[in-house]
Amino acid sequence: MPYVVTRSCCADASCVLACPVNCIHPAPGEPGFATAEMLYVDPVTCVDCGACTTACPVDALKPHTALSGSELPFLELNASYYEENPHDDRAPMYVVPRRRALPPGELSVAVVGAGPAGLFAADELLRHPGVRVTVHDRLPTPYGLARAGVAPDHQDTKQVTELFRTIESQPGFSYRLGVEVGTHLTHTDLLREHHAVIYAVGAATDKRLGIEGEDLRGSVSATDFVAWYNGHPDRAHDEYDLDTERAVVIGNGNVALDVARILTADPDVLARTDISDRALAALRGSRIREVVLLGRRGPAQAAFTLPELLALAALKDVDVGVEGWPDDLDPATTAAPEKVRILSRLAAREPVEGRRRIVLRFLTSPVRLLGDMSVRALEVTATALRTDADGTVRAVPTGDTRTLETGLVLRSVGYRARPVPGLPFDEDSATVPHEGGRVEPGVYVAGWIKRGPTGFIGTNKTCAHETVESLLDDFAAGRLTRPVRDGGTTADARRKDALGVEAWRAIDRAERAAGEAQGRPRVKFTDAESLHRAAEAVPAAVPAVPAAVRG
């Protein structure tokens, strides 16, 4: 009874370490780990011990006898990986990092950004005795995209936050939440207070299309839309007009699939998640019956991952169709044969009358948005694929245009980081230049600001490990400046209402209690006033959640 990875796992690799027979790959240090969409269990060498399920923070592993109908394709997917990538002759390559021998005395590090990259960096640092880590974030709540980016219908993925709770419970860890670097304190302040600073600030904005009509009302960023339905304080009180029968999402990555699923989901099902109340009310009144996802290139170049496609294909009450299929496309000759095979089966499906519908339309590029004050249509053009000399597949417009009537267009063509005050910035890659995470001795980067918006939650663990190794090298070599002790800290002086671990735990308890009363994982507080009121509550007290302060 082999165990099976059943979706895009967190790539944390805890299961790799737990497995006693080295049957989960690719592992950190092996080819392909950094770009893997998921990990895979070898059904031949798996001994059915179940150790991996205990280690997995997101419940992605199941025995094959417990798979649901929609999960059965993952059994073949896990096995086929080993047919193409045999591991019989490979010794285990992933070992627990050993504690380094550091110079005597305390090492104090500031981490800016409380998302996965920042918390994994803190975890890597706290493996060593004598290290103190203070994690800053401008929001009153931590966890970044794990809290405000993962779709509410993916509650299993959000279980990774339990791992983050373990990290923040370690001795030497502290939060300074609700503190914005550049507003409440400066880069210079952080360097004065700590031996080193790690920036793990992510990529907070989205790329623009650069086409006519992009700023019309009804043309919106998928990044903002995701933040809205997840109750992010910056966007929780936005309003979106869903009084249209068709929405168009430009892009076909995992975020585009998330948006399409949420727009077509049964609101009664979403009501059992942690979706924002404001978003849920809007979706209950939505007239959207069809969501079209546009991809400039073909099915073989689709940006979404195979596990997310399998989850989309398994939707029971929503039709999923494919348009724009190249006549000469052979799954066996593509770089993504499994993905193309699934898409070809979807292309052959007959739509069921009366159902909401998601359409994956390939070989289509946006030209301009039409409308006076608001979007009423999107003009698109067909594209053809061209392979450059270096093997890059490009989409070339053919001039064959058509118009899609729609009142809502969401661009989902990638995230982009903002410059960090005081640090160099590469405008082309939207990253901070570095070597192994080191910008200069004492200043480091991790996560998307370091490598660009690629990878999964667990990818940040390997990324953070590299950065922390560079930092510890500098500390051991005496290249870090000792912090200045002045009887207090600059941040505390400038922002006395910064929230610590216990304040966050109080918010967490209050949200969970409010959710339990409604049969939900949590009800999120979405404005500063309610968040700070919850933070000040004693552990036994659970504040009420007035409708006016909920998402």
Coordinates of C-alpha atoms in Angstrom, one line a residue:
M1 CA 0.0 0.0 0.0
P2 CA 2.3 2.8 -1.1
Y3 CA 1.8 6.4 0.0
V4 CA 1.0 9.0 -2.6
V5 CA 1.6 12.8 -2.8
T6 CA -1.8 14.1 -3.8
R7 CA -1.3 17.7 -4.9
S8 CA 1.1 20.6 -5.1
C9 CA 2.8 20.0 -1.8
C10 CA 4.6 22.7 0.1
A11 CA 8.0 21.3 -1.0
D12 CA 9.1 21.8 2.6
A13 CA 10.9 18.4 2.3
S14 CA 10.1 17.3 5.9
C15 CA 8.8 14.1 4.4
V16 CA 12.1 13.4 2.7
L17 CA 13.9 13.6 6.1
A18 CA 11.2 11.4 7.8
C19 CA 11.3 8.6 5.1
P20 CA 13.5 5.7 6.4
V21 CA 14.0 4.2 2.9
N22 CA 14.7 7.3 0.9
C23 CA 11.7 6.9 -1.4
I24 CA 10.6 10.5 -1.7
H25 CA 12.2 12.6 -4.5
P26 CA 13.4 15.0 -5.7
A27 CA 15.1 15.9 -2.4
P28 CA 17.0 19.1 -1.6
G29 CA 20.4 18.8 -3.3
E30 CA 19.2 16.6 -6.1
P31 CA 18.7 17.9 -9.7
G32 CA 15.2 19.3 -10.2
F33 CA 14.3 20.0 -6.6
A34 CA 14.4 23.8 -7.0
T35 CA 11.9 23.7 -9.9
A36 CA 9.8 20.7 -9.0
E37 CA 6.0 21.2 -9.0
M38 CA 5.7 18.6 -6.2
L39 CA 7.5 15.7 -4.6
Y40 CA 6.8 12.0 -5.5
V41 CA 6.7 8.7 -3.6
D42 CA 8.3 5.7 -5.3
P43 CA 5.6 3.0 -5.1
V44 CA 8.3 0.2 -5.5
T45 CA 10.4 1.1 -2.5
C46 CA 7.8 2.6 -0.2
V47 CA 7.4 0.3 2.9
D48 CA 4.1 1.7 4.0
C49 CA 5.3 3.0 7.3
G50 CA 3.4 6.3 7.2
A51 CA 6.2 8.4 8.6
C52 CA 5.8 10.8 5.8
T53 CA 2.2 11.6 6.7
T54 CA 3.3 12.6 10.2
A55 CA 6.0 14.9 8.9
C56 CA 3.9 16.6 6.1
P57 CA 2.6 20.0 7.3
V58 CA -0.2 20.1 4.7
D59 CA -1.6 16.6 4.7
A60 CA -0.5 16.0 1.1
L61 CA 0.4 12.3 1.6
K62 CA -2.2 9.5 1.7
P63 CA -2.1 5.7 1.4
H64 CA -3.3 4.7 -2.1
T65 CA -6.3 2.9 -0.7
A66 CA -7.6 6.1 0.8
L67 CA -7.5 8.1 -2.4
S68 CA -10.7 9.7 -3.6
G69 CA -11.8 9.5 -7.2
S70 CA -10.4 12.9 -8.0
E71 CA -7.1 11.9 -6.4
L72 CA -6.5 8.6 -8.3
P73 CA -4.6 10.3 -11.1
F74 CA -1.9 11.2 -8.6
L75 CA -1.1 7.4 -8.1
E76 CA -0.1 7.2 -11.7
L77 CA 1.6 10.6 -11.5
N78 CA 3.8 9.5 -8.6
A79 CA 4.8 6.2 -10.3
S80 CA 5.5 7.8 -13.7
Y81 CA 8.0 10.2 -12.2
Y82 CA 10.2 7.2 -11.2
E83 CA 9.9 5.6 -14.7
E84 CA 11.5 8.8 -16.1
N85 CA 13.8 9.5 -13.1
P86 CA 15.0 6.3 -11.6
H87 CA 16.5 6.7 -8.1
D88 CA 17.7 3.1 -7.5
D89 CA 21.4 4.0 -7.4
R90 CA 21.1 7.3 -5.5
A91 CA 22.1 7.5 -1.9
P92 CA 20.2 9.9 0.4
M93 CA 21.4 13.4 -0.3
Y94 CA 19.3 15.3 2.2
V95 CA 20.7 15.4 5.8
V96 CA 19.8 17.5 8.8
P97 CA 22.0 20.6 8.8
R98 CA 24.5 20.5 11.6
R99 CA 24.9 23.3 14.0
R100 CA 27.8 25.4 13.2
A101 CA 30.5 26.4 15.6
L102 CA 29.9 30.2 15.9
P103 CA 32.0 32.8 17.7
P104 CA 31.1 33.3 21.4
G105 CA 28.4 35.9 22.1
E106 CA 25.0 36.6 20.9
L107 CA 24.1 37.0 17.2
S108 CA 21.1 39.4 16.7
V109 CA 19.4 39.4 13.3
A110 CA 16.4 41.4 12.0
V111 CA 14.2 39.7 9.4
V112 CA 11.9 42.0 7.4
G113 CA 8.9 40.1 6.2
A114 CA 6.9 37.5 8.2
G115 CA 5.9 35.4 5.3
P116 CA 7.3 31.9 4.5
A117 CA 10.7 33.1 3.4
G118 CA 11.2 35.2 6.5
L119 CA 10.0 32.5 8.9
F120 CA 12.1 29.8 7.3
A121 CA 15.1 32.2 7.6
A122 CA 14.4 32.6 11.3
D123 CA 14.1 28.8 11.7
E124 CA 17.5 28.3 10.0
L125 CA 19.1 30.9 12.3
L126 CA 17.6 29.6 15.5
R127 CA 19.1 26.1 14.9
H128 CA 22.2 27.7 16.4
P129 CA 22.6 28.5 20.1
G130 CA 23.0 32.2 21.0
V131 CA 21.0 33.5 18.0
R132 CA 18.2 36.0 18.5
V133 CA 15.8 36.8 15.7
T134 CA 13.3 39.7 15.5
V135 CA 10.8 39.4 12.6
H136 CA 9.3 42.6 11.4
D137 CA 6.2 43.0 9.2
R138 CA 4.1 46.1 8.4
L139 CA 0.9 44.1 8.9
P140 CA -0.5 43.2 12.4
T141 CA -0.6 39.5 11.3
P142 CA 2.2 37.2 10.0
Y143 CA 2.5 34.4 7.3
G144 CA 2.3 36.6 4.2
L145 CA 0.8 34.8 1.2
A146 CA 0.2 31.6 3.3
R147 CA -2.5 33.7 5.0
A148 CA -3.5 36.1 2.3
G149 CA -2.6 34.4 -1.0
V150 CA -3.5 30.7 -0.7
A151 CA -7.1 30.3 -2.0
P152 CA -9.7 29.7 0.7
D153 CA -10.8 26.4 -0.9
H154 CA -7.2 25.1 -0.3
Q155 CA -7.5 24.9 3.5
D156 CA -5.2 21.9 3.5
T157 CA -2.3 24.0 2.1
K158 CA -2.9 26.6 4.8
Q159 CA -2.1 24.0 7.4
V160 CA 1.6 24.9 6.8
T161 CA 0.9 27.8 9.2
E162 CA 1.0 25.2 12.0
L163 CA 4.7 24.7 11.1
F164 CA 5.1 28.5 11.3
R165 CA 3.6 28.4 14.8
T166 CA 6.3 26.0 15.8
I167 CA 9.0 28.3 14.4
E168 CA 7.7 31.4 16.3
S169 CA 7.5 29.4 19.5
Q170 CA 11.3 28.9 19.6
P171 CA 13.5 30.6 22.3
G172 CA 15.1 33.7 20.8
F173 CA 12.2 34.4 18.4
S174 CA 10.2 37.6 18.6
Y175 CA 7.8 39.6 16.4
R176 CA 7.5 43.3 15.8
L177 CA 4.2 43.3 13.8
G178 CA 2.6 46.4 12.5
V179 CA 6.0 48.0 12.0
E180 CA 6.9 49.2 8.5
V181 CA 10.5 49.7 7.5
G182 CA 10.8 53.0 5.8
T183 CA 7.9 54.6 7.8
H184 CA 8.4 53.6 11.5
L185 CA 12.1 52.8 11.3
T186 CA 14.8 52.8 8.6
H187 CA 17.3 50.4 7.1
T188 CA 20.0 52.3 9.1
D189 CA 18.0 51.8 12.3
L190 CA 17.9 48.0 11.8
L191 CA 21.7 47.9 11.1
R192 CA 22.3 49.9 14.3
E193 CA 20.2 47.5 16.4
H194 CA 21.3 44.1 14.9
H195 CA 24.4 42.4 13.5
A196 CA 22.5 41.7 10.3
V197 CA 19.3 42.2 8.4
I198 CA 17.5 39.8 6.1
Y199 CA 15.0 41.2 3.7
A200 CA 12.2 38.7 2.8
V201 CA 9.7 41.2 1.6
G202 CA 8.3 39.2 -1.3
A203 CA 6.8 40.7 -4.5
A204 CA 3.8 42.8 -3.5
T205 CA 2.7 44.2 -6.9
D206 CA 1.7 42.7 -10.2
K207 CA 2.9 43.2 -13.8
R208 CA 0.9 45.3 -16.1
L209 CA -0.3 44.4 -19.6
G210 CA 0.5 47.7 -21.2
I211 CA -2.5 47.7 -23.5
E212 CA -5.2 50.3 -24.2
G213 CA -8.0 50.5 -21.7
E214 CA -6.1 48.8 -18.9
D215 CA -7.2 51.4 -16.4
L216 CA -10.9 51.3 -17.1
R217 CA -13.2 50.4 -14.2
G218 CA -13.6 46.6 -14.2
S219 CA -10.0 46.0 -15.3
V220 CA -8.3 44.8 -12.1
S221 CA -5.2 43.1 -10.8
A222 CA -5.6 39.4 -9.9
T223 CA -3.2 40.1 -7.1
D224 CA -5.6 42.6 -5.5
F225 CA -8.6 40.4 -6.2
V226 CA -6.9 37.5 -4.3
A227 CA -6.1 39.8 -1.4
W228 CA -9.7 40.9 -1.4
Y229 CA -11.3 37.5 -1.1
N230 CA -8.6 36.5 1.5
G231 CA -9.4 39.5 3.7
H232 CA -6.0 41.2 3.4
P233 CA -6.3 44.5 5.3
D234 CA -5.0 46.5 2.3
R235 CA -7.8 45.2 0.0
A236 CA -10.5 43.7 2.2
H237 CA -12.8 46.7 1.7
D238 CA -12.5 46.9 -2.0
E239 CA -15.6 46.5 -4.2
Y240 CA -15.8 44.5 -7.4
D241 CA -18.8 44.6 -9.8
L242 CA -19.7 41.0 -10.5
D243 CA -22.8 41.9 -12.4
T244 CA -21.6 40.3 -15.7
E245 CA -22.0 36.9 -17.1
R246 CA -18.4 36.5 -18.3
A247 CA -15.1 37.3 -16.5
V248 CA -11.8 37.1 -18.4
V249 CA -8.5 36.3 -16.7
I250 CA -5.4 37.1 -18.7
G251 CA -2.8 34.5 -17.8
N252 CA -3.0 30.8 -16.9
G253 CA -0.7 30.3 -13.9
N254 CA -1.9 28.9 -10.6
V255 CA -3.2 32.2 -9.4
A256 CA -5.4 32.5 -12.5
L257 CA -6.8 29.0 -11.8
D258 CA -7.4 30.1 -8.2
V259 CA -9.4 33.1 -9.3
A260 CA -11.4 31.1 -11.8
R261 CA -12.3 28.5 -9.2
I262 CA -13.4 31.1 -6.6
L263 CA -15.5 33.0 -9.2
T264 CA -17.4 29.8 -10.2
A265 CA -17.5 28.1 -6.8
D266 CA -20.7 27.4 -4.9
P267 CA -20.9 30.2 -2.3
D268 CA -22.3 27.7 0.3
V269 CA -19.1 25.7 0.0
L270 CA -17.0 28.8 0.3
A271 CA -19.0 29.8 3.4
R272 CA -17.2 26.9 5.2
T273 CA -13.8 28.4 4.6
D274 CA -12.0 31.5 5.9
I275 CA -12.9 33.6 2.9
S276 CA -13.6 37.3 3.6
D277 CA -17.3 37.9 4.6
R278 CA -17.4 40.9 2.3
A279 CA -16.2 38.8 -0.7
L280 CA -18.6 36.0 0.2
A281 CA -21.5 38.4 0.1
A282 CA -20.4 39.7 -3.3
L283 CA -20.0 36.2 -4.7
R284 CA -23.5 35.3 -3.5
G285 CA -24.9 38.1 -5.7
S286 CA -22.6 37.4 -8.6
R287 CA -24.0 36.9 -12.1
I288 CA -20.8 35.3 -13.5
R289 CA -21.5 32.1 -15.4
E290 CA -18.3 31.7 -17.4
V291 CA -14.6 32.5 -16.7
V292 CA -12.2 32.5 -19.7
L293 CA -8.5 32.2 -19.0
L294 CA -6.3 33.5 -21.8
G295 CA -2.8 32.1 -22.6
R296 CA -0.7 33.6 -25.3
R297 CA 1.1 30.3 -25.9
G298 CA -0.1 26.7 -26.3
P299 CA -1.1 24.0 -23.9
A300 CA 2.4 22.6 -23.5
Q301 CA 3.6 26.0 -22.3
A302 CA 0.8 26.6 -19.8
A303 CA 2.1 28.2 -16.6
F304 CA -0.1 26.3 -14.1
T305 CA 1.3 23.2 -12.4
L306 CA 0.1 19.7 -13.2
P307 CA -1.4 19.1 -9.6
E308 CA -3.4 22.3 -9.9
L309 CA -4.7 21.2 -13.4
L310 CA -5.7 17.9 -11.9
A311 CA -7.6 19.6 -9.2
L312 CA -9.4 21.9 -11.7
A313 CA -10.3 18.9 -13.9
A314 CA -11.8 17.1 -10.9
L315 CA -14.4 19.9 -10.2
K316 CA -17.8 18.3 -10.0
D317 CA -20.2 21.2 -10.5
V318 CA -18.3 23.3 -12.9
D319 CA -17.5 22.5 -16.5
V320 CA -13.9 22.9 -17.6
G321 CA -13.3 23.2 -21.3
V322 CA -10.4 24.0 -23.6
E323 CA -10.3 26.2 -26.7
G324 CA -7.5 27.2 -29.0
W325 CA -6.0 23.7 -29.4
P326 CA -3.1 23.5 -32.0
D327 CA -3.9 21.0 -34.7
D328 CA -0.4 19.5 -34.8
L329 CA 0.0 19.1 -31.0
D330 CA 1.2 15.6 -30.0
P331 CA 1.4 15.0 -26.2
A332 CA 4.2 12.5 -26.7
T333 CA 6.5 15.0 -28.3
T334 CA 6.0 17.9 -25.8
A335 CA 8.0 18.9 -22.8
A336 CA 4.9 18.5 -20.6
P337 CA 3.2 15.3 -21.9
E338 CA 1.0 14.6 -18.8
K339 CA -0.3 18.1 -18.8
V340 CA -1.1 18.0 -22.5
R341 CA -2.8 14.6 -22.2
I342 CA -5.1 16.0 -19.4
L343 CA -5.9 19.1 -21.4
S344 CA -6.6 17.1 -24.5
R345 CA -9.2 15.1 -22.5
L346 CA -10.7 18.3 -21.3
A347 CA -10.9 19.6 -24.9
A348 CA -13.0 16.6 -25.8
R349 CA -15.5 17.1 -23.1
E350 CA -19.1 18.1 -23.9
P351 CA -20.4 21.0 -21.8
V352 CA -23.3 20.3 -19.5
E353 CA -26.1 22.8 -19.9
G354 CA -26.8 25.0 -16.9
R355 CA -23.4 24.6 -15.2
R356 CA -21.0 27.4 -14.6
R357 CA -18.0 27.1 -16.9
I358 CA -14.2 27.6 -16.9
V359 CA -12.6 27.9 -20.3
L360 CA -8.8 27.5 -20.8
R361 CA -8.2 29.3 -24.1
F362 CA -4.8 29.0 -25.6
L363 CA -3.0 30.8 -28.5
T364 CA -4.8 34.0 -27.6
S365 CA -3.4 37.4 -26.7
P366 CA -5.2 40.6 -25.4
V367 CA -5.1 43.6 -27.7
R368 CA -7.2 46.2 -25.9
L369 CA -10.0 46.7 -23.5
L370 CA -13.2 48.4 -24.8
G371 CA -15.5 50.7 -23.0
D372 CA -16.2 54.3 -22.0
M373 CA -15.8 54.5 -18.2
S374 CA -16.0 50.7 -17.6
V375 CA -14.9 47.6 -19.4
R376 CA -17.6 46.2 -21.7
A377 CA -15.4 43.9 -23.9
L378 CA -11.9 42.7 -24.6
E379 CA -10.4 42.5 -28.0
V380 CA -8.1 39.6 -28.5
T381 CA -6.0 38.2 -31.3
A382 CA -5.0 34.7 -32.2
T383 CA -1.3 33.8 -32.0
A384 CA 1.0 31.3 -33.6
L385 CA 4.0 29.7 -31.9
R386 CA 7.5 30.4 -33.1
T387 CA 10.6 28.6 -31.7
D388 CA 13.7 30.8 -31.5
A389 CA 17.2 29.6 -32.1
D390 CA 17.8 29.2 -28.4
G391 CA 14.7 27.0 -28.1
T392 CA 12.4 29.7 -26.6
V393 CA 8.8 29.3 -27.7
R394 CA 7.2 32.6 -28.5
A395 CA 3.7 33.6 -29.4
V396 CA 3.3 35.8 -32.5
P397 CA 0.0 37.6 -33.2
T398 CA -1.6 36.5 -36.4
G399 CA -4.0 39.5 -36.8
D400 CA -7.1 37.3 -36.5
T401 CA -9.0 39.3 -33.9
R402 CA -12.3 38.7 -32.1
T403 CA -14.2 40.5 -29.3
L404 CA -15.2 38.9 -25.9
E405 CA -18.0 40.7 -24.1
T406 CA -17.2 41.0 -20.5
G407 CA -17.5 43.4 -17.6
L408 CA -14.6 42.1 -15.5
V409 CA -11.0 41.5 -16.7
L410 CA -8.3 40.4 -14.3
R411 CA -4.7 40.5 -15.2
S412 CA -2.6 37.6 -13.8
V413 CA 0.7 37.8 -15.7
G414 CA 3.1 37.7 -12.7
Y415 CA 4.1 39.3 -9.5
R416 CA 6.7 42.1 -9.3
A417 CA 8.8 43.2 -6.3
R418 CA 9.2 46.9 -5.3
P419 CA 12.6 48.4 -4.6
V420 CA 13.8 48.2 -1.0
P421 CA 14.9 51.6 0.4
G422 CA 18.7 51.5 0.9
L423 CA 19.3 48.4 -1.2
P424 CA 20.3 48.1 -4.9
F425 CA 17.6 47.0 -7.3
D426 CA 17.6 45.4 -10.7
E427 CA 14.6 46.8 -12.6
D428 CA 14.7 44.1 -15.3
S429 CA 14.4 41.1 -12.9
A430 CA 12.7 43.2 -10.0
T431 CA 15.1 41.6 -7.5
V432 CA 17.9 42.8 -5.3
P433 CA 21.4 41.8 -6.7
H434 CA 23.1 39.4 -4.4
E435 CA 25.6 36.5 -4.2
G436 CA 24.2 33.5 -2.3
G437 CA 21.7 35.9 -0.6
R438 CA 24.4 38.3 0.5
V439 CA 23.9 41.9 -0.7
E440 CA 26.9 43.0 1.4
P441 CA 28.1 41.8 4.8
G442 CA 25.3 42.5 7.2
V443 CA 22.6 42.8 4.6
Y444 CA 20.9 39.8 3.0
V445 CA 17.8 38.8 1.0
A446 CA 15.6 35.7 0.8
G447 CA 12.5 34.7 -1.0
W448 CA 11.0 36.4 -4.0
I449 CA 12.9 39.7 -3.5
K450 CA 16.0 37.5 -3.9
R451 CA 15.1 35.0 -6.7
G452 CA 12.0 36.5 -8.3
P453 CA 8.4 35.1 -8.0
T454 CA 9.1 31.5 -8.6
G455 CA 8.7 28.3 -6.6
F456 CA 6.3 27.1 -3.8
I457 CA 6.0 27.7 -0.1
G458 CA 8.7 25.1 0.7
T459 CA 11.1 26.4 -1.9
N460 CA 11.7 29.2 0.5
K461 CA 13.3 26.8 2.9
T462 CA 16.2 25.9 0.6
C463 CA 16.4 29.6 -0.4
A464 CA 16.6 30.7 3.3
H465 CA 19.2 28.1 4.1
E466 CA 21.5 29.4 1.4
T467 CA 21.1 33.0 2.7
V468 CA 21.6 32.1 6.3
E469 CA 24.8 30.1 5.4
S470 CA 26.2 33.3 3.8
L471 CA 25.2 35.3 6.9
L472 CA 26.9 32.8 9.3
D473 CA 30.0 32.8 7.1
D474 CA 30.2 36.6 7.6
F475 CA 29.6 36.3 11.3
A476 CA 32.3 33.7 11.7
A477 CA 34.7 35.8 9.7
G478 CA 34.1 38.9 11.8
R479 CA 32.6 40.9 9.0
L480 CA 29.5 41.9 10.9
T481 CA 29.2 45.1 12.9
R482 CA 28.2 44.8 16.5
P483 CA 24.8 46.4 17.3
V484 CA 24.6 49.5 19.4
R485 CA 22.8 49.2 22.8
D486 CA 21.2 52.4 23.9
G487 CA 18.8 51.2 26.6
G488 CA 16.0 50.7 24.2
T489 CA 15.3 50.1 20.5
T490 CA 14.6 52.6 17.8
A491 CA 11.6 50.6 16.6
D492 CA 10.0 50.4 20.1
A493 CA 10.5 54.2 20.5
R494 CA 8.9 55.0 17.2
R495 CA 6.1 52.4 17.3
K496 CA 5.1 51.5 20.8
D497 CA 2.1 49.6 19.7
A498 CA 4.1 47.0 17.7
L499 CA 2.6 43.5 18.3
G500 CA 4.6 40.6 19.6
V501 CA 4.1 36.8 19.5
E502 CA 1.5 36.8 22.3
A503 CA -0.5 39.6 20.7
W504 CA -0.6 37.6 17.5
R505 CA -1.7 34.5 19.4
A506 CA -4.5 36.5 20.9
I507 CA -5.7 37.6 17.4
D508 CA -5.4 34.0 16.2
R509 CA -7.5 32.7 19.1
A510 CA -10.2 35.3 18.5
E511 CA -10.4 34.5 14.8
R512 CA -10.5 30.8 15.4
A513 CA -13.2 31.2 18.1
A514 CA -15.3 33.4 15.8
G515 CA -14.9 30.8 13.1
E516 CA -15.8 27.9 15.3
A517 CA -19.1 29.6 16.1
Q518 CA -19.9 29.6 12.4
G519 CA -18.5 26.2 11.4
R520 CA -15.5 27.8 9.7
P521 CA -11.7 27.6 10.3
R522 CA -11.6 31.2 11.3
V523 CA -13.2 34.6 10.7
K524 CA -10.5 37.1 9.8
F525 CA -10.3 40.5 11.3
T526 CA -9.6 42.8 8.4
D527 CA -8.9 46.3 9.8
A528 CA -6.4 47.7 12.2
E529 CA -8.9 48.6 14.9
S530 CA -10.4 45.2 15.3
L531 CA -6.9 43.5 15.0
H532 CA -5.5 45.6 17.7
R533 CA -8.6 45.1 19.9
A534 CA -8.2 41.4 19.5
A535 CA -4.5 41.6 20.3
E536 CA -5.2 43.3 23.6
A537 CA -7.6 40.7 24.8
V538 CA -6.6 38.4 27.7
P539 CA -6.3 34.7 26.7
A540 CA -9.7 33.8 28.1
A541 CA -11.6 36.6 26.4
V542 CA -12.8 36.3 22.8
P543 CA -14.0 39.6 21.3
A544 CA -17.2 39.7 19.4
V545 CA -16.9 40.1 15.6
P546 CA -19.3 42.9 14.5
A547 CA -20.3 42.7 10.8
A548 CA -18.8 46.1 10.3
V549 CA -15.3 45.0 11.1
R550 CA -15.3 41.7 9.2
G551 CA -14.2 41.2 5.6

